[in-house]
Each structure stands twice: as C-alpha cells, then as structure tokens.
Amino acid sequence: AALYRYCPAVYFGTLTAWGIVPFRVPFLDSEAVLSSLQCTRQGIDVYRENPCDAILLPFGYSPLILEAAILPVTVAWTKWTGLVLVLAYFLCVASLPAPRGPRERIAMALAVLSTMSVFAVERGNIDLLIFLLMTLVGHLARGRTPARMSAYAIVLFAAILKYYPVVVLVAALRERPRRFLGIAAAAAIVLVLFVTHYWHALGKAMTRV
C-alpha cells in the first residue's frame, strides 16, 4: 500500500517481477463483483454485459452473489472491500497452526508468498473470502459436534458462492455413518434447490467460465 501510494514505479515493478501483470489500480476483481451488483440494481443483465465494470467484463460468478444487489453497493466501495479482504487474509494466515520444523516453514512461506497468493491479494479476488471461510471451517472442524455441524454449513455456503469448496465436504467421512448420511442428505437437498432455483442464471454463468 505504501509503495502504491508513494512509489508507484517500484510497486508495479515489484509485482511484475513477481509474475503478475498489475492493473492500473488494485482490487480489480473486487470492483468486478461490486460493479455487477451496481448494474444488476439498474436492471442490466450482467451475464451479457457489465458497463459498470472498469474493463467491461461480464459477471461470471455464482448468481447467489447478485442477491446482494438489494444493498446500495457501488464501485465506490472497491477500495475498502479490497482492504478488508486482504486484512482478513493476513489474519487467517496468522491463525493457522504454526509450522513445525524448517520444511514446513519453507512450504508455508512459499505458499503465502506464491505468485497466485499475491495475485489474489492484488486483485482483491473473491477467493480471499473463500480462504477466510475455509480457515473458519478448519478451526470449527476441530471442535465438538455443534461446531463441526456449523463448519459443514459454512462449506455449503462457500460451495454455492464459488462451487469448488464443495470438495471439503469429504471431511464428513470422519463422522459416524448415521451423521454422515444426514450431512450428505442435507448437502444434496441444498445443492439441488440451489441448482433448480438458479438454473437459468447458472447456464449463463457457465458460459463465462
């Protein structure tokens, strides 16, 4: 943030050397979501076009996100939305179990400082929110039954936001058979209802993937 504010040449040069092609302003992906909400509230089909976006990129995420268009969201929220996501990412990393031994420290450092991690931070990508949710799931999954059930509910929420977190439901295999079947049935019902309700929008979203 300091480099972007006071030494932009160093900021852009550093990110480029890191393997990223930075946009002229940070948090482009956060703006993409916020702009889609802004245009949706104006009655525009953002799966076809999104004139509110900085690069006119059509919306390609879960249709559930567009339900937030009822809020007075605009692209003016971009900076603070991105900063909140980035700070949440740092807090999540800090909350993880400390690595044991030099190999784990090196592995964690490489992951945190990888090009993809830095790219997600620079873009303010929605995957930072998914990382936050999955970190919370990891902490809850170590608790007693109510905490673990809450964790599975969060996984389902993340799954209908960005789809791929659904694989985390495999953790339910650790539960007793009856409880596992209950979790699997609940997850199936939620996912079927989601797909049924948003079938048309999902079809348009898939064309953007």
Short mmCIF file of C-alpha atoms in Angstrom, two decimals:
data_model
loop_
_atom_site.label_atom_id
_atom_site.label_comp_id
_atom_site.label_asym_id
_atom_site.label_seq_id
_atom_site.Cartn_x
_atom_site.Cartn_y
_atom_site.Cartn_z
CA ALA A 1 0.00 0.00 0.00
CA ALA A 2 2.84 2.38 0.85
CA LEU A 3 4.62 1.61 -2.42
CA TYR A 4 1.43 2.10 -4.43
CA ARG A 5 0.83 5.44 -2.72
CA TYR A 6 4.34 6.88 -2.69
CA CYS A 7 6.47 4.84 -5.13
CA PRO A 8 4.16 3.50 -7.84
CA ALA A 9 7.05 2.65 -10.16
CA VAL A 10 8.51 0.34 -7.51
CA TYR A 11 5.05 -1.08 -6.77
CA PHE A 12 4.32 -2.00 -10.38
CA GLY A 13 7.89 -3.16 -10.99
CA THR A 14 7.86 -5.44 -7.94
CA LEU A 15 4.57 -7.08 -8.87
CA THR A 16 5.69 -7.53 -12.46
CA ALA A 17 8.87 -9.22 -11.26
CA TRP A 18 6.70 -11.43 -9.04
CA GLY A 19 4.99 -12.76 -12.16
CA ILE A 20 1.89 -10.56 -12.08
CA VAL A 21 0.62 -8.05 -14.61
CA PRO A 22 -0.90 -5.49 -12.23
CA PHE A 23 -3.86 -3.38 -13.27
CA ARG A 24 -3.54 0.40 -13.03
CA VAL A 25 -5.49 0.31 -9.75
CA PRO A 26 -5.63 -2.51 -7.17
CA PHE A 27 -8.60 -4.76 -6.34
CA LEU A 28 -9.86 -5.19 -9.91
CA ASP A 29 -11.75 -8.40 -9.02
CA SER A 30 -13.46 -6.75 -6.06
CA GLU A 31 -14.61 -4.00 -8.40
CA ALA A 32 -15.89 -6.63 -10.86
CA VAL A 33 -18.25 -8.02 -8.22
CA LEU A 34 -19.32 -4.64 -6.86
CA SER A 35 -19.90 -3.25 -10.34
CA SER A 36 -22.04 -6.28 -11.18
CA LEU A 37 -24.21 -5.59 -8.15
CA GLN A 38 -24.47 -1.93 -9.12
CA CYS A 39 -25.51 -2.74 -12.69
CA THR A 40 -27.91 -5.50 -11.58
CA ARG A 41 -29.70 -2.99 -9.38
CA GLN A 42 -30.10 -0.86 -12.51
CA GLY A 43 -31.79 -3.74 -14.33
CA ILE A 44 -28.83 -4.74 -16.50
CA ASP A 45 -28.16 -8.44 -17.27
CA VAL A 46 -24.54 -8.52 -16.14
CA TYR A 47 -24.03 -12.00 -17.59
CA ARG A 48 -24.31 -10.41 -21.04
CA GLU A 49 -22.64 -7.06 -20.38
CA ASN A 50 -21.40 -5.04 -17.43
CA PRO A 51 -20.91 -1.38 -18.36
CA CYS A 52 -20.29 -0.57 -14.67
CA ASP A 53 -17.03 -2.57 -14.70
CA ALA A 54 -13.65 -0.93 -15.29
CA ILE A 55 -12.85 -3.33 -18.15
CA LEU A 56 -16.48 -4.07 -19.11
CA LEU A 57 -16.10 -7.71 -18.07
CA PRO A 58 -19.41 -9.63 -17.81
CA PHE A 59 -20.22 -11.31 -14.50
CA GLY A 60 -19.03 -14.92 -14.17
CA TYR A 61 -19.63 -15.90 -10.55
CA SER A 62 -22.47 -17.59 -8.70
CA PRO A 63 -25.90 -15.98 -9.19
CA LEU A 64 -26.32 -16.07 -5.43
CA ILE A 65 -23.89 -13.15 -5.17
CA LEU A 66 -26.22 -10.98 -7.23
CA GLU A 67 -28.84 -11.24 -4.48
CA ALA A 68 -26.72 -8.65 -2.67
CA ALA A 69 -27.82 -6.13 -5.31
CA ILE A 70 -30.60 -5.13 -2.93
CA LEU A 71 -27.90 -3.30 -0.96
CA PRO A 72 -26.73 0.18 -2.05
CA VAL A 73 -23.46 -1.27 -3.36
CA THR A 74 -21.38 0.71 -5.85
CA VAL A 75 -17.86 0.61 -7.22
CA ALA A 76 -17.04 3.35 -4.71
CA TRP A 77 -16.82 0.53 -2.15
CA THR A 78 -13.95 -1.14 -4.03
CA LYS A 79 -11.01 0.20 -2.04
CA TRP A 80 -12.43 -0.65 1.36
CA THR A 81 -13.80 -4.01 0.23
CA GLY A 82 -10.38 -4.97 -1.10
CA LEU A 83 -8.60 -3.80 2.03
CA VAL A 84 -10.98 -5.76 4.27
CA LEU A 85 -10.44 -8.91 2.21
CA VAL A 86 -6.67 -8.51 2.31
CA LEU A 87 -6.57 -7.88 6.07
CA ALA A 88 -8.85 -10.88 6.59
CA TYR A 89 -6.43 -12.97 4.53
CA PHE A 90 -3.49 -11.90 6.70
CA LEU A 91 -5.45 -12.66 9.89
CA CYS A 92 -6.43 -16.08 8.56
CA VAL A 93 -2.82 -16.94 7.75
CA ALA A 94 -1.79 -15.80 11.23
CA SER A 95 -4.48 -18.01 12.79
CA LEU A 96 -3.23 -21.21 11.14
CA PRO A 97 -1.30 -23.75 13.24
CA ALA A 98 2.36 -22.84 13.40
CA PRO A 99 4.52 -24.90 11.04
CA ARG A 100 6.73 -27.49 12.66
CA GLY A 101 10.32 -27.65 11.57
CA PRO A 102 12.17 -25.93 8.73
CA ARG A 103 10.49 -27.88 5.91
CA GLU A 104 7.01 -26.85 6.96
CA ARG A 105 8.13 -23.25 7.46
CA ILE A 106 9.60 -23.15 3.96
CA ALA A 107 6.47 -24.75 2.47
CA MET A 108 4.19 -22.27 4.21
CA ALA A 109 6.35 -19.30 3.24
CA LEU A 110 6.37 -20.42 -0.40
CA ALA A 111 2.58 -20.81 -0.36
CA VAL A 112 1.92 -17.43 1.26
CA LEU A 113 4.39 -15.64 -1.00
CA SER A 114 3.48 -17.55 -4.17
CA THR A 115 2.54 -15.66 -7.31
CA MET A 116 -1.07 -16.85 -7.05
CA SER A 117 -1.43 -15.69 -3.44
CA VAL A 118 -0.01 -12.27 -4.24
CA PHE A 119 -2.18 -12.11 -7.37
CA ALA A 120 -5.32 -12.81 -5.29
CA VAL A 121 -4.33 -10.05 -2.86
CA GLU A 122 -3.54 -7.53 -5.61
CA ARG A 123 -6.86 -8.25 -7.34
CA GLY A 124 -8.94 -8.45 -4.15
CA ASN A 125 -10.22 -11.74 -5.51
CA ILE A 126 -13.28 -13.50 -4.11
CA ASP A 127 -11.02 -16.48 -3.36
CA LEU A 128 -9.77 -14.46 -0.39
CA LEU A 129 -13.30 -14.70 1.02
CA ILE A 130 -13.33 -18.44 0.32
CA PHE A 131 -9.98 -18.77 2.11
CA LEU A 132 -11.45 -16.92 5.09
CA LEU A 133 -14.45 -19.27 5.18
CA MET A 134 -12.30 -22.39 4.84
CA THR A 135 -9.98 -21.20 7.61
CA LEU A 136 -13.02 -20.80 9.83
CA VAL A 137 -14.16 -24.28 8.79
CA GLY A 138 -10.78 -25.70 9.75
CA HIS A 139 -10.98 -24.21 13.22
CA LEU A 140 -14.58 -25.33 13.77
CA ALA A 141 -13.89 -28.83 12.47
CA ARG A 142 -11.58 -29.43 15.43
CA GLY A 143 -14.40 -28.77 17.89
CA ARG A 144 -17.35 -30.72 19.20
CA THR A 145 -20.40 -31.78 17.22
CA PRO A 146 -22.22 -28.39 17.10
CA ALA A 147 -19.04 -26.67 15.90
CA ARG A 148 -18.46 -29.33 13.23
CA MET A 149 -22.05 -29.06 12.01
CA SER A 150 -21.54 -25.30 11.69
CA ALA A 151 -18.40 -26.00 9.68
CA TYR A 152 -20.33 -28.14 7.18
CA ALA A 153 -22.95 -25.39 6.84
CA ILE A 154 -20.20 -22.88 6.04
CA VAL A 155 -18.75 -25.27 3.46
CA LEU A 156 -22.15 -25.46 1.76
CA PHE A 157 -22.43 -21.67 1.75
CA ALA A 158 -18.95 -21.40 0.21
CA ALA A 159 -19.87 -24.06 -2.34
CA ILE A 160 -22.84 -22.12 -3.67
CA LEU A 161 -20.68 -19.00 -3.79
CA LYS A 162 -17.71 -20.41 -5.73
CA TYR A 163 -18.58 -24.09 -6.36
CA TYR A 164 -15.19 -25.76 -5.78
CA PRO A 165 -15.30 -25.65 -1.92
CA VAL A 166 -17.88 -28.44 -2.12
CA VAL A 167 -14.96 -30.91 -2.15
CA VAL A 168 -14.32 -30.01 1.51
CA LEU A 169 -17.49 -31.94 2.38
CA VAL A 170 -15.35 -35.07 2.08
CA ALA A 171 -14.36 -34.28 5.67
CA ALA A 172 -17.80 -35.56 6.69
CA LEU A 173 -16.47 -39.08 6.12
CA ARG A 174 -14.87 -38.76 9.56
CA GLU A 175 -18.32 -38.67 11.16
CA ARG A 176 -20.31 -41.67 12.31
CA PRO A 177 -22.29 -43.33 9.47
CA ARG A 178 -25.70 -42.02 10.53
CA ARG A 179 -24.41 -38.49 10.98
CA PHE A 180 -22.53 -38.67 7.69
CA LEU A 181 -25.69 -39.72 5.87
CA GLY A 182 -27.58 -36.82 7.44
CA ILE A 183 -24.91 -34.35 6.35
CA ALA A 184 -24.83 -35.83 2.84
CA ALA A 185 -28.63 -35.67 2.55
CA ALA A 186 -28.77 -32.07 3.77
CA ALA A 187 -25.98 -31.06 1.38
CA ALA A 188 -27.72 -32.77 -1.55
CA ILE A 189 -31.01 -31.02 -0.78
CA VAL A 190 -29.34 -27.60 -0.55
CA LEU A 191 -27.40 -28.10 -3.78
CA VAL A 192 -30.45 -29.39 -5.68
CA LEU A 193 -32.54 -26.44 -4.51
CA PHE A 194 -29.74 -24.05 -5.48
CA VAL A 195 -29.35 -25.51 -8.96
CA THR A 196 -33.11 -25.67 -9.50
CA HIS A 197 -33.68 -22.08 -8.40
CA TYR A 198 -30.78 -20.61 -10.36
CA TRP A 199 -30.79 -22.99 -13.33
CA HIS A 200 -31.16 -20.31 -16.00
CA ALA A 201 -28.59 -17.98 -14.39
CA LEU A 202 -26.15 -20.86 -13.87
CA GLY A 203 -26.35 -21.67 -17.54
CA LYS A 204 -25.35 -18.12 -18.40
CA ALA A 205 -22.63 -18.12 -15.72
CA MET A 206 -21.10 -21.31 -17.07
CA THR A 207 -20.60 -19.68 -20.45
CA ARG A 208 -18.31 -17.18 -18.69
CA VAL A 209 -16.08 -19.81 -17.01
#
